[in-house]
């Protein structure tokens, strides 16, 4: 147990130093993920044009929703599919296999520590957003912030496991990163970064409920903005834990089967 | 006469580059299907998004659903153009500066900007160009304001739009001479360009001015779409032309300035 904690601490420190060196690049990636902010502008204009509210959302409701959606999207972003694809096809995975640690943890810590490099810039953009749309209140109380911290961490881990599983498909075929791009396209419309899901046609709402998508952005946003009450928060956490379990099993299965096929190209 | 001869020579070189790059990609024909699927998914998602935005039957910034599909079509078209022609060329610049191979590029007996901009073509991303054009044609056929002169004007404005996008993209890539480590600076444009999938009038007050005068996204999709849907305003047509010419000149100047300051990586 102590050695595991020690490994975790060392990995975190090393990756935090590594990511800090690339902070300019990280800021650019952050600004590139601007869709929730653009959608915020479009929906606010729509609410203003229809006399102050559309579908029960006022401009400041939209501002709170999309700022929270932007924040959540920043927290859950994962590029590990690309990294794994590269490692598997170029053979860089081989040296990592010799270490007494599943390579999963190294990639995971890389992503997790990068969130802390993002943190100051995330706060700056959140405050700018709150000032630009007067009367916006992001969250009602500290309790919802704490619940959100749990929901967002789970959402990040689920998204990371999805990306990891997609990346592992590189053991079988060489278009794994294209699959992750399909994921991005689907996620852009189904996680709730384009619009609050209650604006979608009912059959789509019912269908996405059976996927992890709404539990990555939409529900965490509801938790932060205070739209979710305690029973809903508990339900969201429960479903997220279930998805976490499912994706952990999928990841473990793909890893076990994939390693058997690994030919260590170039190593 | 000499100019004409030069032009013909450059055209021939461009065709040779395109031929070489296309024949290399035809080795990977399965990629075509993957790309086609991705493009269809993206177009389907955009249309679903519009359905959600128009859920209450209200026009968006004075644009009807069909008129906005023209904008979405142009957006998809330009994204395909970026993927096919700009990305595979200009995004290699930072790599060339970093590794010092930019020296060889500068020594080639053709104009270096021309060489850097035309060396590669990503054939498979032309699926987006085709789907975008298809969306424009499909949407325009059901619109009343569409006329032959308007469409021709729209075509000219699309060329101006492509020129604007190229100039901005080229200038961003040229910053690689100073910011060697930052390899993703064009993502800045990508992120802001996402606003181009909506008519600029769908954005609230000051945001609209940002996307017209500071980041010229409005000239790329909204202004050509205005011409196609029969609502062209002389002011914006003139502005689009001037912006295109100006940005072309500035990017050329900026390139010469950058090359003068280039000290090479290893020599």
Short mmCIF file of C-alpha atoms in Angstrom, two decimals:
data_model
loop_
_atom_site.label_atom_id
_atom_site.label_comp_id
_atom_site.label_asym_id
_atom_site.label_seq_id
_atom_site.Cartn_x
_atom_site.Cartn_y
_atom_site.Cartn_z
CA UNK A 1 0.00 0.00 0.00
CA UNK A 2 2.74 2.43 0.93
CA UNK A 3 4.75 1.56 -2.13
CA UNK A 4 1.65 2.11 -4.30
CA UNK A 5 1.15 5.55 -2.76
CA UNK A 6 4.80 6.33 -3.30
CA UNK A 7 4.59 5.31 -6.96
CA UNK A 8 1.53 7.49 -7.39
CA UNK A 9 3.24 10.48 -5.81
CA UNK A 10 6.38 10.12 -7.94
CA UNK A 11 4.40 9.66 -11.16
CA UNK A 12 2.32 12.72 -10.35
CA UNK A 13 5.35 14.93 -9.63
CA UNK A 14 7.20 13.85 -12.75
CA UNK A 15 4.21 14.31 -15.03
CA UNK A 16 3.28 17.63 -13.47
CA UNK A 17 6.78 18.93 -14.22
CA UNK A 18 6.54 17.56 -17.77
CA UNK A 19 3.15 19.12 -18.43
CA UNK A 20 4.15 22.47 -16.91
CA UNK A 21 6.86 22.75 -19.55
CA UNK A 22 4.13 22.62 -22.21
CA UNK A 23 1.80 25.17 -20.64
CA UNK A 24 1.62 27.37 -23.75
CA UNK A 25 0.50 24.39 -25.80
CA UNK A 26 -2.01 23.42 -23.11
CA UNK A 27 -3.56 26.90 -23.16
CA UNK A 28 -3.97 26.65 -26.92
CA UNK A 29 -5.70 23.27 -26.60
CA UNK A 30 -7.95 24.81 -23.95
CA UNK A 31 -8.93 27.68 -26.22
CA UNK A 32 -9.49 25.26 -29.10
CA UNK A 33 -12.18 23.46 -27.09
CA UNK A 34 -14.42 26.50 -27.35
CA UNK A 35 -17.66 24.93 -28.58
CA UNK A 36 -19.58 25.32 -25.27
CA UNK A 37 -18.65 29.03 -25.19
CA UNK A 38 -19.81 29.57 -28.78
CA UNK A 39 -23.02 27.68 -28.04
CA UNK A 40 -23.46 29.84 -24.97
CA UNK A 41 -23.41 32.95 -27.19
CA UNK A 42 -25.85 31.42 -29.69
CA UNK A 43 -28.35 30.27 -27.03
CA UNK A 44 -28.17 33.56 -25.13
CA UNK A 45 -28.93 35.46 -28.35
CA UNK A 46 -31.83 33.06 -28.93
CA UNK A 47 -33.22 33.64 -25.45
CA UNK A 48 -32.93 37.42 -25.90
CA UNK A 49 -34.63 37.28 -29.30
CA UNK A 50 -37.61 35.36 -27.93
CA UNK A 51 -38.27 37.86 -25.18
CA UNK A 52 -36.03 36.85 -22.28
CA UNK A 53 -36.25 33.04 -22.11
CA UNK A 54 -36.38 30.00 -24.37
CA UNK A 55 -37.51 26.62 -23.08
CA UNK A 56 -37.43 27.96 -19.52
CA UNK A 57 -33.79 29.09 -19.76
CA UNK A 58 -32.94 32.78 -19.26
CA UNK A 59 -29.65 34.19 -20.59
CA UNK A 60 -27.99 33.80 -17.19
CA UNK A 61 -29.26 30.19 -16.95
CA UNK A 62 -27.62 29.49 -20.30
CA UNK A 63 -24.45 31.24 -19.14
CA UNK A 64 -24.26 29.10 -16.00
CA UNK A 65 -25.05 25.92 -17.95
CA UNK A 66 -22.47 26.45 -20.70
CA UNK A 67 -19.74 27.77 -18.41
CA UNK A 68 -20.18 24.61 -16.33
CA UNK A 69 -20.25 22.53 -19.54
CA UNK A 70 -17.03 24.19 -20.71
CA UNK A 71 -15.39 23.50 -17.34
CA UNK A 72 -16.51 19.86 -17.40
CA UNK A 73 -15.31 19.38 -20.94
CA UNK A 74 -11.91 20.77 -19.91
CA UNK A 75 -11.76 18.36 -16.98
CA UNK A 76 -12.67 15.20 -18.93
CA UNK A 77 -10.58 15.73 -22.07
CA UNK A 78 -8.39 12.70 -22.91
CA UNK A 79 -5.94 12.13 -25.76
CA UNK A 80 -4.66 8.78 -24.53
CA UNK A 81 -6.09 6.99 -27.60
CA UNK A 82 -3.52 8.82 -29.75
CA UNK A 83 -0.69 8.13 -27.32
CA UNK A 84 -1.51 4.43 -27.08
CA UNK A 85 -1.91 4.11 -30.82
CA UNK A 86 1.52 5.67 -31.26
CA UNK A 87 3.12 3.54 -28.53
CA UNK A 88 1.68 0.30 -29.87
CA UNK A 89 2.48 0.89 -33.53
CA UNK A 90 5.96 2.34 -32.96
CA UNK A 91 6.94 -0.20 -30.30
CA UNK A 92 7.41 2.39 -27.55
CA UNK A 93 5.19 0.22 -25.39
CA UNK A 94 7.92 -2.42 -25.01
CA UNK A 95 10.15 -0.64 -22.45
CA UNK A 96 7.06 0.31 -20.45
CA UNK A 97 6.08 -3.36 -20.23
CA UNK A 98 9.33 -4.13 -18.42
CA UNK A 99 8.46 -1.85 -15.51
CA UNK A 100 6.77 -3.30 -12.44
CA UNK A 101 3.70 -1.15 -13.07
CA UNK A 102 0.81 -1.32 -15.50
CA UNK A 103 1.49 1.39 -18.18
CA UNK A 104 -2.11 2.46 -17.60
CA UNK A 105 -1.07 4.35 -14.48
CA UNK A 106 1.58 6.35 -16.25
CA UNK A 107 -0.86 7.57 -18.89
CA UNK A 108 -3.50 8.17 -16.25
CA UNK A 109 -1.18 10.29 -14.09
CA UNK A 110 -0.07 12.22 -17.16
CA UNK A 111 -3.68 13.22 -17.80
CA UNK A 112 -4.57 13.80 -14.14
CA UNK A 113 -1.57 16.05 -13.44
CA UNK A 114 -2.26 18.04 -16.60
CA UNK A 115 -5.62 19.08 -15.07
CA UNK A 116 -3.70 20.92 -12.37
CA UNK A 117 -1.70 22.82 -15.00
CA UNK A 118 -5.02 23.82 -16.55
CA UNK A 119 -6.59 24.88 -13.27
CA UNK A 120 -5.41 28.54 -13.09
CA UNK A 121 -6.45 29.24 -16.69
CA UNK A 122 -9.78 27.51 -16.15
CA UNK A 123 -10.52 29.82 -13.23
CA UNK A 124 -9.56 32.90 -15.28
CA UNK A 125 -11.96 31.96 -18.09
CA UNK A 126 -14.75 31.11 -15.63
CA UNK A 127 -14.44 34.50 -13.94
CA UNK A 128 -14.31 36.29 -17.29
CA UNK A 129 -17.49 34.46 -18.33
CA UNK A 130 -19.26 35.34 -15.09
CA UNK A 131 -18.37 39.02 -15.49
CA UNK A 132 -19.35 39.18 -19.19
CA UNK A 133 -22.86 37.84 -18.58
CA UNK A 134 -24.15 39.89 -15.65
CA UNK A 135 -26.34 38.20 -13.07
CA UNK A 136 -24.91 34.74 -13.64
CA UNK A 137 -24.54 32.46 -10.64
CA UNK A 138 -22.53 29.34 -11.42
CA UNK A 139 -23.47 27.28 -8.36
CA UNK A 140 -25.80 27.69 -5.35
CA UNK A 141 -23.69 26.32 -2.47
CA UNK A 142 -20.55 24.49 -1.40
CA UNK A 143 -22.40 21.17 -1.17
CA UNK A 144 -23.09 21.18 -4.90
CA UNK A 145 -19.45 22.10 -5.60
CA UNK A 146 -18.28 19.08 -3.59
CA UNK A 147 -20.77 16.77 -5.33
CA UNK A 148 -19.61 18.20 -8.64
CA UNK A 149 -15.99 17.46 -7.78
CA UNK A 150 -16.95 13.80 -7.32
CA UNK A 151 -19.10 13.68 -10.51
CA UNK A 152 -16.46 15.43 -12.61
CA UNK A 153 -13.67 13.13 -11.37
CA UNK A 154 -15.78 10.08 -12.21
CA UNK A 155 -16.67 11.55 -15.60
CA UNK A 156 -12.98 12.12 -16.33
CA UNK A 157 -12.11 8.54 -15.35
CA UNK A 158 -14.90 7.10 -17.51
CA UNK A 159 -13.84 9.19 -20.51
CA UNK A 160 -10.23 8.21 -19.92
CA UNK A 161 -11.15 4.51 -19.86
CA UNK A 162 -13.17 4.90 -23.07
CA UNK A 163 -10.24 6.60 -24.79
CA UNK A 164 -7.86 3.98 -23.39
CA UNK A 165 -10.04 1.14 -24.68
CA UNK A 166 -10.23 2.76 -28.12
CA UNK A 167 -6.46 3.22 -28.13
CA UNK A 168 -5.94 -0.45 -27.25
CA UNK A 169 -7.77 -1.38 -30.46
CA UNK A 170 -4.51 -0.41 -32.19
CA UNK A 171 -3.38 -3.95 -31.28
CA UNK A 172 -5.84 -5.19 -33.92
CA UNK A 173 -6.07 -2.51 -36.59
CA UNK A 174 -4.37 0.73 -37.55
CA UNK A 175 -7.34 3.12 -37.58
CA UNK A 176 -7.91 3.31 -33.83
CA UNK A 177 -7.48 7.09 -33.73
CA UNK A 178 -10.19 7.46 -36.39
CA UNK A 179 -12.54 5.69 -33.98
CA UNK A 180 -11.66 8.23 -31.30
CA UNK A 181 -12.50 10.99 -33.77
CA UNK A 182 -15.91 9.39 -34.30
CA UNK A 183 -16.27 9.44 -30.53
CA UNK A 184 -15.51 13.19 -30.53
CA UNK A 185 -18.14 13.89 -33.17
CA UNK A 186 -20.78 11.86 -31.30
CA UNK A 187 -19.81 13.39 -27.95
CA UNK A 188 -20.03 16.93 -29.37
CA UNK A 189 -23.76 16.42 -29.92
CA UNK A 190 -24.75 13.93 -27.25
CA UNK A 191 -22.93 14.92 -24.04
CA UNK A 192 -24.77 18.23 -23.69
CA UNK A 193 -22.06 20.67 -24.80
CA UNK A 194 -24.18 21.71 -27.80
CA UNK A 195 -27.42 22.29 -25.88
CA UNK A 196 -29.01 21.22 -22.60
CA UNK A 197 -30.42 17.76 -23.37
CA UNK A 198 -34.00 18.82 -22.57
CA UNK A 199 -33.99 20.70 -25.90
CA UNK A 200 -33.45 17.43 -27.81
CA UNK A 201 -36.31 15.39 -29.30
CA UNK A 202 -37.68 12.98 -26.64
CA UNK A 203 -36.58 9.78 -28.42
CA UNK A 204 -32.97 11.02 -28.54
CA UNK A 205 -33.12 11.94 -24.85
CA UNK A 206 -34.41 8.46 -24.05
CA UNK A 207 -31.76 6.81 -26.23
CA UNK A 208 -28.70 8.67 -24.88
CA UNK A 209 -29.79 7.82 -21.33
CA UNK A 210 -28.49 4.31 -22.10
CA UNK A 211 -25.05 5.59 -23.11
CA UNK A 212 -22.34 7.13 -20.92
CA UNK A 213 -22.54 10.43 -22.88
CA UNK A 214 -24.97 12.45 -20.67
CA UNK A 215 -23.09 11.31 -17.56
CA UNK A 216 -19.89 12.90 -18.86
CA UNK A 217 -21.10 16.51 -19.17
CA UNK A 218 -24.86 17.03 -18.90
CA UNK A 219 -25.46 15.53 -15.45
CA UNK A 220 -22.27 16.88 -13.83
CA UNK A 221 -23.35 20.32 -15.11
CA UNK A 222 -26.77 19.90 -13.51
CA UNK A 223 -25.03 19.03 -10.26
CA UNK A 224 -22.80 22.11 -10.31
CA UNK A 225 -25.51 24.59 -11.34
CA UNK A 226 -27.81 23.26 -8.64
CA UNK A 227 -30.47 21.92 -11.03
CA UNK A 228 -30.05 18.45 -9.50
CA UNK A 229 -31.41 17.67 -6.02
CA UNK A 230 -29.89 15.13 -3.63
CA UNK A 231 -31.73 12.02 -4.97
CA UNK A 232 -30.68 12.93 -8.53
CA UNK A 233 -27.08 13.48 -7.45
CA UNK A 234 -27.03 10.05 -5.82
CA UNK A 235 -28.55 8.45 -8.93
CA UNK A 236 -25.97 10.16 -11.18
CA UNK A 237 -23.12 8.98 -8.98
CA UNK A 238 -24.55 5.45 -9.01
CA UNK A 239 -24.84 5.31 -12.80
CA UNK A 240 -21.34 6.79 -13.15
CA UNK A 241 -19.92 4.10 -10.85
CA UNK A 242 -21.67 1.45 -12.95
CA UNK A 243 -20.11 2.85 -16.15
CA UNK A 244 -16.76 3.06 -14.39
CA UNK A 245 -17.02 -0.64 -13.56
CA UNK A 246 -18.10 -1.60 -17.09
CA UNK A 247 -15.27 0.37 -18.71
CA UNK A 248 -12.70 -1.00 -16.24
CA UNK A 249 -13.68 -4.52 -17.25
CA UNK A 250 -13.65 -3.66 -20.96
CA UNK A 251 -10.21 -2.07 -20.59
CA UNK A 252 -8.84 -5.06 -18.68
CA UNK A 253 -10.19 -7.52 -21.25
CA UNK A 254 -8.82 -5.60 -24.23
CA UNK A 255 -5.44 -5.21 -22.52
CA UNK A 256 -5.19 -8.93 -21.77
CA UNK A 257 -6.20 -10.02 -25.27
CA UNK A 258 -4.25 -7.28 -27.00
CA UNK A 259 -0.94 -8.04 -25.29
CA UNK A 260 -1.07 -11.55 -26.74
CA UNK A 261 -1.13 -10.03 -30.21
CA UNK A 262 1.52 -7.39 -29.55
CA UNK A 263 4.43 -7.90 -31.90
CA UNK A 264 6.64 -5.08 -30.56
CA UNK A 265 7.19 -3.46 -33.94
CA UNK A 266 10.61 -1.93 -34.25
CA UNK A 267 11.79 -2.93 -30.80
CA UNK B 1 4.71 36.77 -71.28
CA UNK B 2 7.36 35.94 -68.71
CA UNK B 3 4.71 36.06 -66.00
CA UNK B 4 2.56 33.64 -67.97
CA UNK B 5 5.48 31.24 -68.40
CA UNK B 6 6.19 31.40 -64.68
CA UNK B 7 2.56 30.78 -63.88
CA UNK B 8 2.49 27.72 -66.14
CA UNK B 9 5.65 26.39 -64.55
CA UNK B 10 4.20 26.76 -61.05
CA UNK B 11 0.95 25.12 -62.10
CA UNK B 12 2.90 22.16 -63.47
CA UNK B 13 4.90 21.85 -60.24
CA UNK B 14 1.72 21.97 -58.17
CA UNK B 15 0.19 19.20 -60.28
CA UNK B 16 3.30 17.05 -59.88
CA UNK B 17 3.18 17.53 -56.08
CA UNK B 18 -0.51 16.65 -55.99
CA UNK B 19 0.04 13.56 -58.16
CA UNK B 20 2.85 12.26 -55.97
CA UNK B 21 0.92 12.85 -52.80
CA UNK B 22 -2.27 11.26 -54.15
CA UNK B 23 -0.54 8.14 -55.41
CA UNK B 24 1.06 7.67 -51.97
CA UNK B 25 -2.35 7.80 -50.32
CA UNK B 26 -3.98 5.38 -52.72
CA UNK B 27 -1.89 2.73 -50.95
CA UNK B 28 -4.28 3.11 -48.03
CA UNK B 29 -7.66 2.85 -49.69
CA UNK B 30 -9.48 1.65 -46.56
CA UNK B 31 -8.87 5.12 -45.10
CA UNK B 32 -11.29 6.49 -47.65
CA UNK B 33 -14.23 4.60 -46.15
CA UNK B 34 -13.24 5.59 -42.62
CA UNK B 35 -13.01 9.25 -43.64
CA UNK B 36 -16.29 9.10 -45.52
CA UNK B 37 -18.03 7.67 -42.47
CA UNK B 38 -16.52 10.39 -40.29
CA UNK B 39 -17.65 13.13 -42.68
CA UNK B 40 -21.20 11.76 -42.84
CA UNK B 41 -21.32 11.54 -39.06
CA UNK B 42 -20.18 15.15 -38.75
CA UNK B 43 -22.71 16.43 -41.31
CA UNK B 44 -25.49 14.40 -39.68
CA UNK B 45 -24.53 15.78 -36.29
CA UNK B 46 -24.54 19.36 -37.57
CA UNK B 47 -28.04 18.91 -39.04
CA UNK B 48 -29.27 17.31 -35.80
CA UNK B 49 -27.82 20.30 -33.94
CA UNK B 50 -29.72 22.69 -36.20
CA UNK B 51 -32.94 20.74 -35.59
CA UNK B 52 -32.41 21.25 -31.86
CA UNK B 53 -31.65 24.96 -32.30
CA UNK B 54 -34.78 25.43 -34.43
CA UNK B 55 -36.88 23.29 -32.05
CA UNK B 56 -39.17 26.22 -31.16
CA UNK B 57 -39.73 27.19 -34.81
CA UNK B 58 -38.15 30.64 -34.39
CA UNK B 59 -35.62 31.88 -36.97
CA UNK B 60 -32.02 32.16 -35.81
CA UNK B 61 -30.69 35.71 -36.15
CA UNK B 62 -33.11 36.28 -39.05
CA UNK B 63 -32.09 33.08 -40.88
CA UNK B 64 -34.50 30.24 -41.61
CA UNK B 65 -33.52 26.57 -41.15
CA UNK B 66 -32.74 26.08 -44.84
CA UNK B 67 -30.73 29.28 -45.06
CA UNK B 68 -28.67 28.17 -42.08
CA UNK B 69 -28.05 24.82 -43.78
CA UNK B 70 -26.31 26.85 -46.52
CA UNK B 71 -24.00 28.24 -43.81
CA UNK B 72 -23.40 24.76 -42.37
CA UNK B 73 -22.65 23.47 -45.88
CA UNK B 74 -20.08 26.23 -46.47
CA UNK B 75 -18.58 25.54 -43.04
CA UNK B 76 -18.19 21.84 -43.87
CA UNK B 77 -16.77 22.78 -47.27
CA UNK B 78 -14.12 25.05 -45.74
CA UNK B 79 -13.24 22.46 -43.10
CA UNK B 80 -12.68 19.95 -45.89
CA UNK B 81 -10.47 22.48 -47.68
CA UNK B 82 -8.43 22.98 -44.50
CA UNK B 83 -8.08 19.23 -43.99
CA UNK B 84 -7.19 18.51 -47.60
CA UNK B 85 -4.87 21.40 -48.46
CA UNK B 86 -3.78 23.43 -45.42
CA UNK B 87 -3.33 20.96 -42.61
CA UNK B 88 -1.06 18.47 -44.42
CA UNK B 89 1.24 21.30 -45.54
CA UNK B 90 1.35 24.17 -43.12
CA UNK B 91 1.23 22.13 -39.93
CA UNK B 92 4.59 20.61 -40.85
CA UNK B 93 6.32 23.95 -40.60
CA UNK B 94 6.96 23.84 -36.86
CA UNK B 95 8.40 20.35 -37.26
CA UNK B 96 10.68 21.55 -40.06
CA UNK B 97 11.93 24.49 -38.01
CA UNK B 98 12.51 22.25 -35.01
CA UNK B 99 14.46 19.64 -36.93
CA UNK B 100 16.31 22.08 -39.14
CA UNK B 101 14.94 20.65 -42.40
CA UNK B 102 13.48 24.08 -43.17
CA UNK B 103 16.96 24.85 -44.59
CA UNK B 104 16.34 22.43 -47.46
CA UNK B 105 12.94 23.93 -48.16
CA UNK B 106 14.40 27.42 -48.41
CA UNK B 107 17.06 26.18 -50.86
CA UNK B 108 14.55 24.75 -53.35
CA UNK B 109 14.46 26.55 -56.73
CA UNK B 110 10.79 27.51 -56.30
CA UNK B 111 9.15 30.14 -54.16
CA UNK B 112 9.34 28.84 -50.59
CA UNK B 113 5.83 29.91 -49.60
CA UNK B 114 4.46 28.16 -52.68
CA UNK B 115 6.47 25.03 -51.93
CA UNK B 116 5.39 24.89 -48.29
CA UNK B 117 1.74 25.44 -49.19
CA UNK B 118 1.29 22.98 -52.06
CA UNK B 119 3.58 20.06 -51.26
CA UNK B 120 0.84 17.70 -50.02
CA UNK B 121 -2.84 17.04 -50.60
CA UNK B 122 -4.93 14.89 -48.29
CA UNK B 123 -7.21 13.30 -50.84
CA UNK B 124 -9.54 11.68 -48.33
CA UNK B 125 -10.57 14.91 -46.67
CA UNK B 126 -12.16 15.95 -49.95
CA UNK B 127 -15.18 13.97 -48.72
CA UNK B 128 -15.98 16.97 -46.49
CA UNK B 129 -15.65 19.30 -49.48
CA UNK B 130 -18.13 17.17 -51.45
CA UNK B 131 -20.59 16.81 -48.57
CA UNK B 132 -20.41 20.55 -47.84
CA UNK B 133 -21.09 21.42 -51.48
CA UNK B 134 -23.93 18.89 -51.50
CA UNK B 135 -25.52 20.50 -48.44
CA UNK B 136 -25.33 23.96 -50.04
CA UNK B 137 -26.93 22.74 -53.28
CA UNK B 138 -29.65 20.80 -51.43
CA UNK B 139 -30.53 23.73 -49.17
CA UNK B 140 -30.35 26.38 -51.91
CA UNK B 141 -32.71 24.47 -54.22
CA UNK B 142 -35.60 24.94 -51.82
CA UNK B 143 -35.00 28.67 -51.24
CA UNK B 144 -36.79 31.53 -52.97
CA UNK B 145 -34.09 34.20 -52.90
CA UNK B 146 -31.58 32.09 -54.86
CA UNK B 147 -30.65 33.47 -58.29
CA UNK B 148 -27.90 32.89 -60.84
CA UNK B 149 -26.10 36.22 -60.27
CA UNK B 150 -26.33 35.74 -56.50
CA UNK B 151 -24.88 32.25 -56.76
CA UNK B 152 -22.04 33.45 -58.98
CA UNK B 153 -21.26 36.23 -56.52
CA UNK B 154 -21.39 33.62 -53.77
CA UNK B 155 -18.85 31.53 -55.69
CA UNK B 156 -16.46 34.48 -55.94
CA UNK B 157 -16.92 35.17 -52.22
CA UNK B 158 -16.16 31.53 -51.42
CA UNK B 159 -12.84 31.94 -53.24
CA UNK B 160 -12.17 35.07 -51.17
CA UNK B 161 -13.10 33.06 -48.06
CA UNK B 162 -10.63 30.28 -48.91
CA UNK B 163 -7.97 32.94 -49.46
CA UNK B 164 -8.70 34.49 -46.05
CA UNK B 165 -8.52 31.12 -44.31
CA UNK B 166 -5.29 30.26 -46.10
CA UNK B 167 -3.66 33.59 -45.16
CA UNK B 168 -4.62 33.33 -41.49
CA UNK B 169 -3.56 29.69 -41.31
CA UNK B 170 -0.26 30.48 -43.03
CA UNK B 171 0.50 33.37 -40.67
CA UNK B 172 -0.27 31.23 -37.62
CA UNK B 173 2.01 28.49 -38.94
CA UNK B 174 4.76 31.01 -39.65
CA UNK B 175 4.93 31.88 -35.95
CA UNK B 176 6.71 28.50 -35.67
CA UNK B 177 9.93 30.38 -36.44
CA UNK B 178 9.72 32.01 -33.00
CA UNK B 179 7.60 29.58 -30.97
CA UNK B 180 9.35 26.40 -31.94
CA UNK B 181 7.87 24.32 -29.13
CA UNK B 182 4.26 25.29 -29.76
CA UNK B 183 3.20 22.87 -32.49
CA UNK B 184 -0.56 23.36 -32.29
CA UNK B 185 -1.00 27.10 -32.77
CA UNK B 186 -3.40 26.63 -35.72
CA UNK B 187 -5.82 25.00 -33.28
CA UNK B 188 -6.52 28.55 -32.11
CA UNK B 189 -8.10 29.27 -35.48
CA UNK B 190 -9.87 25.91 -35.45
CA UNK B 191 -11.47 26.66 -32.12
CA UNK B 192 -12.69 30.11 -33.11
CA UNK B 193 -13.74 28.95 -36.57
CA UNK B 194 -16.35 26.69 -34.95
CA UNK B 195 -18.46 29.85 -34.66
CA UNK B 196 -18.59 29.86 -38.48
CA UNK B 197 -21.17 27.08 -38.55
CA UNK B 198 -23.83 29.66 -37.61
CA UNK B 199 -24.80 32.91 -39.33
CA UNK B 200 -22.90 35.64 -37.53
CA UNK B 201 -26.21 37.41 -36.77
CA UNK B 202 -27.08 34.45 -34.49
CA UNK B 203 -24.49 35.78 -32.03
CA UNK B 204 -25.27 38.53 -29.53
CA UNK B 205 -24.09 42.15 -30.06
CA UNK B 206 -20.41 42.54 -29.31
CA UNK B 207 -19.56 38.86 -29.99
CA UNK B 208 -20.73 39.46 -33.56
CA UNK B 209 -18.19 42.27 -33.95
CA UNK B 210 -15.41 40.08 -32.59
CA UNK B 211 -16.18 37.42 -35.21
CA UNK B 212 -16.35 40.01 -37.98
CA UNK B 213 -13.49 42.40 -37.36
CA UNK B 214 -11.05 40.71 -34.98
CA UNK B 215 -11.41 37.12 -36.18
CA UNK B 216 -12.79 37.34 -39.74
CA UNK B 217 -15.02 34.26 -39.43
CA UNK B 218 -18.08 36.13 -40.74
CA UNK B 219 -16.43 36.65 -44.14
CA UNK B 220 -15.74 32.94 -44.49
CA UNK B 221 -19.24 31.49 -44.19
CA UNK B 222 -21.90 34.14 -43.50
CA UNK B 223 -21.04 36.61 -46.28
CA UNK B 224 -20.90 34.00 -49.10
CA UNK B 225 -24.12 32.46 -47.73
CA UNK B 226 -25.76 35.89 -47.81
CA UNK B 227 -24.94 36.16 -51.51
CA UNK B 228 -26.21 32.66 -52.27
CA UNK B 229 -29.49 33.20 -50.41
CA UNK B 230 -30.06 36.51 -52.18
CA UNK B 231 -29.42 38.99 -49.42
CA UNK B 232 -25.95 40.22 -50.33
CA UNK B 233 -25.09 43.71 -49.05
CA UNK B 234 -22.58 45.72 -51.12
CA UNK B 235 -20.75 46.76 -47.94
CA UNK B 236 -19.94 43.26 -46.76
CA UNK B 237 -19.09 42.02 -50.27
CA UNK B 238 -16.58 44.84 -50.63
CA UNK B 239 -15.24 44.25 -47.11
CA UNK B 240 -14.73 40.52 -47.79
CA UNK B 241 -12.73 41.31 -50.94
CA UNK B 242 -10.59 43.92 -49.20
CA UNK B 243 -9.95 41.66 -46.19
CA UNK B 244 -8.92 38.78 -48.48
CA UNK B 245 -6.48 40.93 -50.49
CA UNK B 246 -5.09 42.59 -47.39
CA UNK B 247 -4.55 39.36 -45.48
CA UNK B 248 -2.89 37.83 -48.53
CA UNK B 249 -0.42 40.72 -48.70
CA UNK B 250 0.22 40.75 -44.96
CA UNK B 251 0.84 37.01 -44.80
CA UNK B 252 3.35 37.33 -47.67
CA UNK B 253 5.14 40.18 -45.89
CA UNK B 254 5.09 38.26 -42.62
CA UNK B 255 6.64 35.24 -44.31
CA UNK B 256 9.55 37.29 -45.71
CA UNK B 257 10.03 38.88 -42.31
CA UNK B 258 10.11 35.45 -40.64
CA UNK B 259 12.59 34.00 -43.12
CA UNK B 260 14.91 37.00 -42.66
CA UNK B 261 14.97 36.25 -38.94
CA UNK B 262 15.47 32.51 -39.36
CA UNK B 263 18.80 31.33 -38.00
CA UNK B 264 18.38 27.59 -38.61
CA UNK B 265 18.39 24.89 -35.98
CA UNK B 266 21.82 23.36 -36.20
CA UNK B 267 24.10 25.53 -38.29
#
